[in-house]
Amino acid sequence: MKFFIDTANLDEIREAQDMGILDGVTTNPSLMAKEGITGEKNILDHYKAICEIVDDNVSAEVIATDYKKMVDEGKTLAKIDDKIVVKIPIIKDGVKAISALTAEGIRTNCTLIFNAGQAILAAKAGASYVSPFLGRLDDMGSEGLVLIEQLVQIYDNYAFETEILAASIRHNMHLIQCAEAGADVATCPLKVITGLLNHPLTENGLEKFLADYNKGKN
Ligand code: E4P
């Protein structure tokens, strides 16, 4: 399973990268705005800075919503670095744009996926990744995990190469359940990644080991 971090915060990206477990980064316009990154030049520079930290897979989202502009924007983003994966929403022009960019060898991440039909279209268009949003489905009373399970089954039935990138992950159990379901990738905030470390028996056990070691020194 690949681990992506879902943030535009450079310190958090560096922290996850330093752990040696990071496979990529996902951003979106809201995450960029949260870091105060606005304006085309600043946004492109910020993607460049992210690419300098990680080894691959930096999702950069288009703002355009019509086919031609999406393709042009996608090409501009892809030129920043080979690590860029162009993130495109699942709308009709988005599907066309994914097909066109895929034909040119540019990787894409089809975002805002909330049902299996959308994910089938994205895979047919050749998206490298699809991003089903678990947490947002849970928020409205649906079960996000069921969608992940459905996608694993459907993509397996037809050997689609598109990778399932579970997104909108809010807590550790989401991540573990996605791993059990067979999602290819999970993108999550840093606190979910570091939260996987936590267990009181680990903390107590380590405290006791160190105390016993120190006793032996006296
Ligand atoms: C995915 O690529 C999105 O950036 C993200 O996971 C959305 O998460 P949210 O629902 O917590 O905003």
XYZ file of C-alpha atoms and ligand atoms in Angstrom:
230
model
C 0.000 0.000 0.000
C 1.292 3.451 -0.905
C 1.064 6.278 1.640
C 0.453 9.820 0.396
C 0.174 12.843 2.660
C -2.856 15.084 2.106
C -1.508 18.567 2.721
C 0.250 21.524 1.119
C 2.224 22.230 4.302
C 5.938 21.854 3.511
C 6.976 21.106 7.109
C 4.456 18.289 7.370
C 5.553 16.893 3.998
C 9.213 16.992 5.145
C 8.318 15.273 8.433
C 6.560 12.392 6.658
C 9.328 12.161 4.044
C 11.954 11.991 6.816
C 10.146 8.950 8.261
C 11.007 7.139 5.023
C 7.439 5.942 4.465
C 6.095 8.544 2.059
C 5.140 7.704 -1.531
C 3.538 10.970 -2.556
C 1.473 14.059 -1.806
C -2.078 15.108 -2.626
C -3.152 18.717 -2.551
C -6.290 20.535 -3.564
C -7.187 24.236 -3.907
C -8.552 24.315 -0.338
C -5.327 22.866 1.106
C -3.269 25.417 -0.878
C -5.471 28.261 0.390
C -5.059 26.964 3.964
C -1.302 27.543 3.598
C -1.943 31.033 2.200
C -0.720 30.053 -1.284
C -2.663 32.073 -3.834
C -2.060 33.321 -7.380
C -0.879 31.197 -10.298
C 2.858 31.838 -9.917
C 2.911 31.163 -6.181
C 0.909 27.991 -6.666
C 3.247 26.678 -9.388
C 6.292 27.570 -7.244
C 4.744 25.751 -4.298
C 4.265 22.581 -6.350
C 7.917 22.882 -7.359
C 8.927 23.123 -3.684
C 6.858 20.019 -2.870
C 8.497 18.120 -5.748
C 11.911 18.968 -4.304
C 10.999 17.177 -1.050
C 9.369 13.937 -2.227
C 10.408 11.177 -4.630
C 7.259 11.008 -6.791
C 3.477 11.387 -7.075
C 2.622 15.019 -6.399
C -1.052 15.602 -7.238
C -1.650 19.129 -8.538
C -5.258 20.092 -9.196
C -6.548 22.005 -12.214
C -8.867 24.951 -11.624
C -10.403 25.058 -15.124
C -13.642 23.193 -15.725
C -13.766 23.172 -19.526
C -11.967 20.615 -21.645
C -9.461 22.768 -23.498
C -8.444 24.835 -20.490
C -8.124 21.709 -18.341
C -5.786 20.127 -20.877
C -3.698 23.317 -21.173
C -3.539 23.706 -17.395
C -2.707 20.020 -17.000
C 0.188 20.383 -19.430
C 1.488 23.459 -17.583
C 1.350 21.586 -14.268
C 3.010 18.499 -15.758
C 5.891 20.649 -17.039
C 6.837 21.635 -13.466
C 8.330 18.205 -12.780
C 7.973 14.569 -13.864
C 6.648 13.871 -10.354
C 3.441 15.797 -11.021
C 0.150 13.897 -11.344
C -2.578 16.173 -12.726
C -5.679 16.103 -10.575
C -8.940 16.483 -12.485
C -12.534 16.429 -11.216
C -14.972 13.804 -12.470
C -17.072 15.930 -14.786
C -17.726 15.293 -18.501
C -14.964 17.621 -19.705
C -12.720 16.173 -17.023
C -13.139 12.662 -18.461
C -12.223 14.012 -21.913
C -9.228 15.841 -20.460
C -8.031 12.675 -18.674
C -8.207 10.749 -21.981
C -6.256 13.484 -23.788
C -3.575 13.856 -21.103
C -3.227 10.066 -20.781
C -2.678 9.853 -24.547
C 0.214 12.291 -24.105
C 1.739 10.221 -21.320
C 0.724 12.609 -18.516
C -0.426 10.918 -15.314
C -3.793 11.921 -13.839
C -5.683 11.578 -10.580
C -9.454 11.752 -11.041
C -10.871 13.446 -7.966
C -14.202 13.993 -6.201
C -15.303 10.380 -6.748
C -18.423 9.489 -4.767
C -19.810 6.452 -6.599
C -18.725 3.430 -8.607
C -20.085 4.762 -11.907
C -17.793 7.782 -11.712
C -14.851 5.521 -10.938
C -15.620 3.284 -13.934
C -15.602 6.309 -16.265
C -12.307 7.534 -14.799
C -10.704 4.126 -15.304
C -12.040 3.865 -18.871
C -10.485 7.267 -19.604
C -7.149 5.934 -18.381
C -6.732 7.818 -15.090
C -3.628 6.730 -13.197
C -5.477 7.169 -9.899
C -9.076 7.628 -8.745
C -9.777 9.411 -5.482
C -12.919 8.221 -3.687
C -13.626 10.555 -0.725
C -14.441 8.325 2.253
C -14.814 10.881 5.001
C -17.150 13.133 3.034
C -19.424 10.145 2.300
C -19.404 9.182 5.976
C -20.219 12.797 6.877
C -23.488 12.582 4.948
C -24.537 9.241 6.384
C -23.258 6.975 3.580
C -20.597 4.366 4.199
C -17.425 5.453 2.438
C -15.723 2.131 2.977
C -18.398 0.301 0.952
C -17.366 2.380 -2.063
C -13.717 1.379 -1.624
C -14.726 -2.307 -1.453
C -16.876 -1.926 -4.582
C -14.050 -0.288 -6.525
C -11.538 -2.959 -5.527
C -13.972 -5.603 -6.834
C -14.864 -3.785 -10.071
C -11.289 -2.853 -10.994
C -10.244 -6.423 -10.271
C -13.049 -7.829 -12.477
C -11.711 -5.975 -15.492
C -8.024 -5.675 -14.582
C -8.233 -1.871 -14.783
C -4.786 -0.428 -14.163
C -6.126 2.691 -12.432
C -5.034 2.734 -8.788
C -7.565 3.312 -6.022
C -6.393 6.249 -3.933
C -8.555 6.369 -0.818
C -8.980 10.043 0.129
C -10.727 12.176 2.731
C -9.383 9.855 5.414
C -10.132 11.276 8.836
C -8.818 8.720 11.336
C -6.677 5.631 11.811
C -9.493 3.123 11.410
C -10.308 4.566 7.982
C -6.743 3.891 6.930
C -6.660 0.369 8.345
C -10.036 -0.500 6.808
C -8.823 0.792 3.416
C -5.767 -1.434 3.722
C -7.995 -4.428 4.537
C -10.247 -3.634 1.574
C -7.245 -3.530 -0.759
C -7.011 0.170 -1.666
C -3.761 0.760 -3.554
C -3.041 4.089 -1.873
C -4.254 6.032 1.157
C -3.804 9.763 1.385
C -4.154 11.205 4.849
C -3.207 14.105 7.091
C 0.079 13.797 9.008
C -1.763 13.210 12.279
C -3.359 10.049 10.860
C 0.008 8.743 9.645
C 1.768 9.422 12.962
C -1.348 8.273 14.850
C -0.672 4.755 13.570
C 2.259 4.621 15.978
C 0.147 4.998 19.074
C -0.559 2.187 21.524
C -0.490 2.575 25.312
C 1.202 -0.810 25.719
C 4.033 0.373 23.462
C 4.434 3.579 25.464
C 4.240 1.773 28.846
C 6.489 -1.032 27.653
C 9.175 1.358 26.448
C 8.984 3.401 29.646
C 9.482 0.210 31.708
C 12.369 -1.046 29.552
C 14.191 2.267 29.908
C 13.517 2.429 33.667
C 14.888 -1.114 34.112
C 17.949 -0.297 32.016
C 18.632 2.771 34.129
C 18.218 0.747 37.378
C 21.001 -1.577 36.175
C 23.339 1.418 35.804
C 23.261 2.214 39.563
C -7.930 14.228 -1.724
O -7.163 14.246 -2.638
C -8.443 15.412 -1.044
O -7.427 16.398 -1.038
C -8.780 15.185 0.390
O -8.494 13.870 0.815
C -10.091 15.705 0.837
O -10.222 15.488 2.214
P -11.302 16.245 3.118
O -12.649 15.651 2.829
O -10.865 15.976 4.518
O -11.230 17.694 2.732
